[in-house]
Tab-separated table of C-alpha atoms in Angstrom:
chain	number	residue	atom	x	y	z
A	1	UNK	CA	-17.209	-14.690	8.495
A	2	UNK	CA	-13.220	-14.053	8.557
A	3	UNK	CA	-12.075	-12.302	11.347
A	4	UNK	CA	-9.768	-11.858	14.380
A	5	UNK	CA	-11.443	-11.867	18.085
A	6	UNK	CA	-9.635	-10.159	21.257
A	7	UNK	CA	-11.007	-11.166	24.794
A	8	UNK	CA	-11.946	-9.528	27.013
A	9	UNK	CA	-12.599	-6.462	25.999
A	10	UNK	CA	-12.263	-4.609	28.996
A	11	UNK	CA	-9.789	-6.146	32.011
A	12	UNK	CA	-9.632	-4.237	35.584
A	13	UNK	CA	-6.947	-6.341	37.574
A	14	UNK	CA	-5.005	-5.917	41.146
A	15	UNK	CA	-0.961	-5.280	41.175
A	16	UNK	CA	0.865	-8.504	41.009
A	17	UNK	CA	-1.871	-10.893	39.104
A	18	UNK	CA	-1.263	-12.873	36.335
A	19	UNK	CA	-3.108	-12.644	33.322
A	20	UNK	CA	-3.519	-13.909	29.646
A	21	UNK	CA	-5.375	-12.342	26.810
A	22	UNK	CA	-6.709	-14.023	24.263
A	23	UNK	CA	-6.690	-13.021	20.337
A	24	UNK	CA	-7.754	-15.395	17.532
A	25	UNK	CA	-8.200	-15.452	13.859
A	26	UNK	CA	-10.115	-17.377	11.628
A	27	UNK	CA	-8.218	-16.166	8.254
A	28	UNK	CA	-5.480	-18.715	8.136
A	29	UNK	CA	-2.772	-15.861	8.094
A	30	UNK	CA	0.580	-17.196	9.200
A	31	UNK	CA	1.722	-13.838	10.796
A	32	UNK	CA	0.414	-12.771	13.772
A	33	UNK	CA	1.607	-9.344	16.486
A	34	UNK	CA	0.718	-8.064	19.614
A	35	UNK	CA	0.906	-4.275	19.729
A	36	UNK	CA	0.560	-1.399	22.915
A	37	UNK	CA	-1.221	1.801	22.261
A	38	UNK	CA	-2.092	4.642	24.670
A	39	UNK	CA	-4.353	7.242	23.429
A	40	UNK	CA	-3.116	9.676	20.951
A	41	UNK	CA	0.549	7.851	21.148
A	42	UNK	CA	1.898	5.463	18.483
A	43	UNK	CA	1.603	1.335	18.543
A	44	UNK	CA	3.956	-0.048	19.856
A	45	UNK	CA	5.348	-3.708	18.956
A	46	UNK	CA	5.593	-5.754	21.775
A	47	UNK	CA	5.556	-9.552	20.138
A	48	UNK	CA	5.175	-11.283	16.755
A	49	UNK	CA	4.866	-14.534	14.885
A	50	UNK	CA	5.536	-15.715	11.479
A	51	UNK	CA	4.030	-19.136	12.133
A	52	UNK	CA	3.322	-21.624	14.498
A	53	UNK	CA	6.335	-22.132	16.928
A	54	UNK	CA	7.648	-19.059	15.678
A	55	UNK	CA	7.535	-15.894	18.342
A	56	UNK	CA	9.954	-12.752	18.524
A	57	UNK	CA	10.231	-9.914	20.761
A	58	UNK	CA	9.344	-6.342	19.839
A	59	UNK	CA	10.212	-3.120	21.399
A	60	UNK	CA	8.215	-3.711	24.761
A	61	UNK	CA	8.385	-7.214	25.182
A	62	UNK	CA	10.496	-7.933	28.684
A	63	UNK	CA	7.581	-8.249	30.661
A	64	UNK	CA	5.450	-10.270	28.747
A	65	UNK	CA	5.266	-13.672	27.013
A	66	UNK	CA	3.421	-15.435	23.930
A	67	UNK	CA	2.535	-18.590	22.261
A	68	UNK	CA	1.987	-20.196	18.497
A	69	UNK	CA	0.633	-23.519	18.756
A	70	UNK	CA	-1.789	-23.185	16.640
A	71	UNK	CA	-2.008	-20.853	13.630
A	72	UNK	CA	-5.145	-19.398	14.331
A	73	UNK	CA	-3.974	-18.817	17.988
A	74	UNK	CA	-1.634	-16.227	19.803
A	75	UNK	CA	-2.389	-15.266	23.473
A	76	UNK	CA	-0.170	-12.571	25.396
A	77	UNK	CA	0.772	-13.065	29.054
A	78	UNK	CA	1.386	-10.815	31.795
A	79	UNK	CA	3.274	-12.813	34.558
A	80	UNK	CA	2.803	-10.342	37.298
A	81	UNK	CA	0.594	-6.833	36.033
A	82	UNK	CA	1.777	-3.319	37.130
A	83	UNK	CA	0.058	-0.038	36.830
A	84	UNK	CA	2.563	1.045	34.204
A	85	UNK	CA	0.755	-2.169	32.129
A	86	UNK	CA	-2.137	0.235	32.079
A	87	UNK	CA	-3.128	0.707	28.581
A	88	UNK	CA	-4.735	-0.910	25.216
A	89	UNK	CA	-3.567	-4.087	23.486
A	90	UNK	CA	-4.107	-4.901	20.172
A	91	UNK	CA	-4.008	-7.908	18.323
A	92	UNK	CA	-3.402	-8.439	14.299
A	93	UNK	CA	-2.656	-10.692	11.300
A	94	UNK	CA	-1.979	-10.329	8.138
A	95	UNK	CA	-1.078	-12.601	4.776
A	96	UNK	CA	2.383	-13.683	3.786
A	97	UNK	CA	2.924	-10.824	1.017
A	98	UNK	CA	5.306	-7.917	2.426
A	99	UNK	CA	2.020	-5.426	1.072
A	100	UNK	CA	-0.550	-7.156	2.994
A	101	UNK	CA	-2.025	-4.601	5.417
A	102	UNK	CA	-2.803	-5.909	8.972
A	103	UNK	CA	-6.098	-6.611	10.202
A	104	UNK	CA	-6.686	-5.679	13.705
A	105	UNK	CA	-8.893	-7.199	16.589
A	106	UNK	CA	-10.824	-4.981	18.648
A	107	UNK	CA	-8.496	-4.625	21.689
A	108	UNK	CA	-8.060	-5.263	25.303
A	109	UNK	CA	-8.189	-2.462	27.336
A	110	UNK	CA	-6.171	-3.498	30.529
A	111	UNK	CA	-6.457	-1.332	33.909
A	112	UNK	CA	-4.380	-2.452	36.798
A	113	UNK	CA	-4.854	-1.085	40.105
B	1	UNK	CA	16.822	6.655	15.030
B	2	UNK	CA	13.655	6.041	13.226
B	3	UNK	CA	10.347	8.796	12.875
B	4	UNK	CA	7.719	9.201	11.462
B	5	UNK	CA	5.719	12.550	11.802
B	6	UNK	CA	2.289	13.598	11.726
B	7	UNK	CA	0.443	16.695	12.623
B	8	UNK	CA	-1.202	16.020	16.085
B	9	UNK	CA	-4.658	16.894	15.158
B	10	UNK	CA	-6.563	18.815	12.197
B	11	UNK	CA	-9.988	20.423	11.561
B	12	UNK	CA	-12.147	20.212	8.400
B	13	UNK	CA	-15.621	21.414	7.223
B	14	UNK	CA	-18.086	18.661	5.869
B	15	UNK	CA	-18.226	18.404	2.250
B	16	UNK	CA	-14.462	19.818	1.904
B	17	UNK	CA	-10.975	18.382	1.234
B	18	UNK	CA	-8.401	17.882	3.683
B	19	UNK	CA	-4.912	16.825	3.262
B	20	UNK	CA	-3.341	15.001	6.065
B	21	UNK	CA	1.243	14.938	5.727
B	22	UNK	CA	3.318	12.034	6.757
B	23	UNK	CA	7.194	12.649	7.038
B	24	UNK	CA	9.102	9.860	7.512
B	25	UNK	CA	13.438	8.895	8.480
B	26	UNK	CA	13.732	5.473	8.536
B	27	UNK	CA	16.360	2.622	7.954
B	28	UNK	CA	15.076	1.675	4.443
B	29	UNK	CA	11.909	1.636	2.827
B	30	UNK	CA	9.468	-1.198	1.835
B	31	UNK	CA	6.239	0.429	1.467
B	32	UNK	CA	4.239	2.962	3.405
B	33	UNK	CA	0.577	2.207	5.052
B	34	UNK	CA	-2.624	4.685	5.944
B	35	UNK	CA	-5.096	3.593	8.493
B	36	UNK	CA	-8.251	4.668	9.759
B	37	UNK	CA	-8.702	4.755	13.440
B	38	UNK	CA	-12.050	5.737	15.272
B	39	UNK	CA	-12.264	6.389	18.866
B	40	UNK	CA	-12.431	3.197	21.003
B	41	UNK	CA	-12.243	1.203	18.121
B	42	UNK	CA	-9.394	-0.810	15.647
B	43	UNK	CA	-7.410	0.607	12.949
B	44	UNK	CA	-8.491	-0.320	9.448
B	45	UNK	CA	-6.310	-0.360	6.585
B	46	UNK	CA	-7.186	2.907	4.178
B	47	UNK	CA	-3.945	2.669	1.354
B	48	UNK	CA	-0.456	1.405	0.578
B	49	UNK	CA	2.112	2.683	-1.315
B	50	UNK	CA	5.826	1.617	-2.481
B	51	UNK	CA	6.554	3.871	-5.848
B	52	UNK	CA	6.277	7.368	-6.043
B	53	UNK	CA	2.936	8.685	-7.411
B	54	UNK	CA	-0.758	8.906	-6.554
B	55	UNK	CA	-2.907	5.842	-5.628
B	56	UNK	CA	-6.508	6.814	-5.783
B	57	UNK	CA	-9.717	4.998	-4.358
B	58	UNK	CA	-13.054	6.334	-3.841
B	59	UNK	CA	-12.655	9.779	-1.584
B	60	UNK	CA	-9.375	8.648	-0.571
B	61	UNK	CA	-5.932	9.622	-2.667
B	62	UNK	CA	-2.632	8.522	-1.048
B	63	UNK	CA	0.805	9.940	-2.214
B	64	UNK	CA	4.341	9.108	-2.087
B	65	UNK	CA	7.622	10.789	-2.784
B	66	UNK	CA	10.371	8.161	-1.493
B	67	UNK	CA	13.353	11.148	-2.225
B	68	UNK	CA	11.976	13.239	-0.197
B	69	UNK	CA	10.396	11.014	2.572
B	70	UNK	CA	6.930	12.555	2.595
B	71	UNK	CA	3.705	11.013	1.865
B	72	UNK	CA	-0.203	12.527	2.363
B	73	UNK	CA	-3.496	11.278	2.474
B	74	UNK	CA	-6.395	13.252	0.730
B	75	UNK	CA	-9.898	13.187	1.817
B	76	UNK	CA	-12.087	14.369	-0.459
B	77	UNK	CA	-16.076	15.589	-0.089
B	78	UNK	CA	-15.508	14.811	3.907
B	79	UNK	CA	-18.753	13.138	5.738
B	80	UNK	CA	-19.040	13.078	9.598
B	81	UNK	CA	-18.144	10.102	9.769
B	82	UNK	CA	-14.794	10.754	8.403
B	83	UNK	CA	-13.993	12.126	12.223
B	84	UNK	CA	-11.242	9.797	12.938
B	85	UNK	CA	-7.350	9.360	14.100
B	86	UNK	CA	-5.172	8.867	10.688
B	87	UNK	CA	-2.207	6.510	11.164
B	88	UNK	CA	0.734	6.593	9.143
B	89	UNK	CA	3.196	3.883	8.974
B	90	UNK	CA	6.473	2.548	7.394
B	91	UNK	CA	7.823	-0.519	6.915
B	92	UNK	CA	11.559	-0.353	7.223
B	93	UNK	CA	14.755	-2.460	6.019
B	94	UNK	CA	13.768	-5.231	8.250
B	95	UNK	CA	9.945	-5.605	7.442
B	96	UNK	CA	8.982	-4.276	10.665
B	97	UNK	CA	6.208	-1.152	10.655
B	98	UNK	CA	7.344	2.174	12.021
B	99	UNK	CA	4.318	3.902	13.285
B	100	UNK	CA	3.374	7.600	13.646
B	101	UNK	CA	1.395	8.768	16.571
B	102	UNK	CA	-1.843	9.765	14.209
B	103	UNK	CA	-3.565	12.614	13.233
B	104	UNK	CA	-6.730	13.163	15.096
B	105	UNK	CA	-9.190	14.434	12.472
B	106	UNK	CA	-12.210	16.674	13.252
B	107	UNK	CA	-15.136	17.722	10.787
B	108	UNK	CA	-17.430	20.299	11.423
B	109	UNK	CA	-20.588	20.800	9.850
């Protein structure tokens, strides 16, 4: 079954730690995205990619990096976690058409203490 | 700046009809999406409008007026499982999605 997977589902870490949030999709989608979402707030785009070896910064990209070495894999790395990074992180993918909807993973809920 | 406005919360009764409005001000327009998001879960796609008019899909319909910068999502024959947040998102001239904060819909028996 084609899907999009995120791990871990929940993560609690201390300030200053380096973490990588994993995202993989089996739909063969070229476009992939990372969003941050706080309760009751809009989604904010962190990074996106339109294909292998292509990555672009979104609105909240300054404290994180991504890589796209394989079509199906789009990990997000926080070099030094801070309490302000506490949030839900959603990975999504979409097909090539402009009207292709986003397919979201179940998210990673990150808490930085 | 770019802006999407939706009501924060709405309450409706099981079996009734509810209309969730979305107004937008964006740099260009390349389509409007509605997503449903249950608490603690990922958003799931409901509908897409790029031309004016009504798109019907079962119990859900979505309307768009580009000249007014306005859309609504209409939910008929409400069921308890429709309790969720409904997100409006507009694709701007750069094909980037601008998201509203969502409308939390509470369904009462």
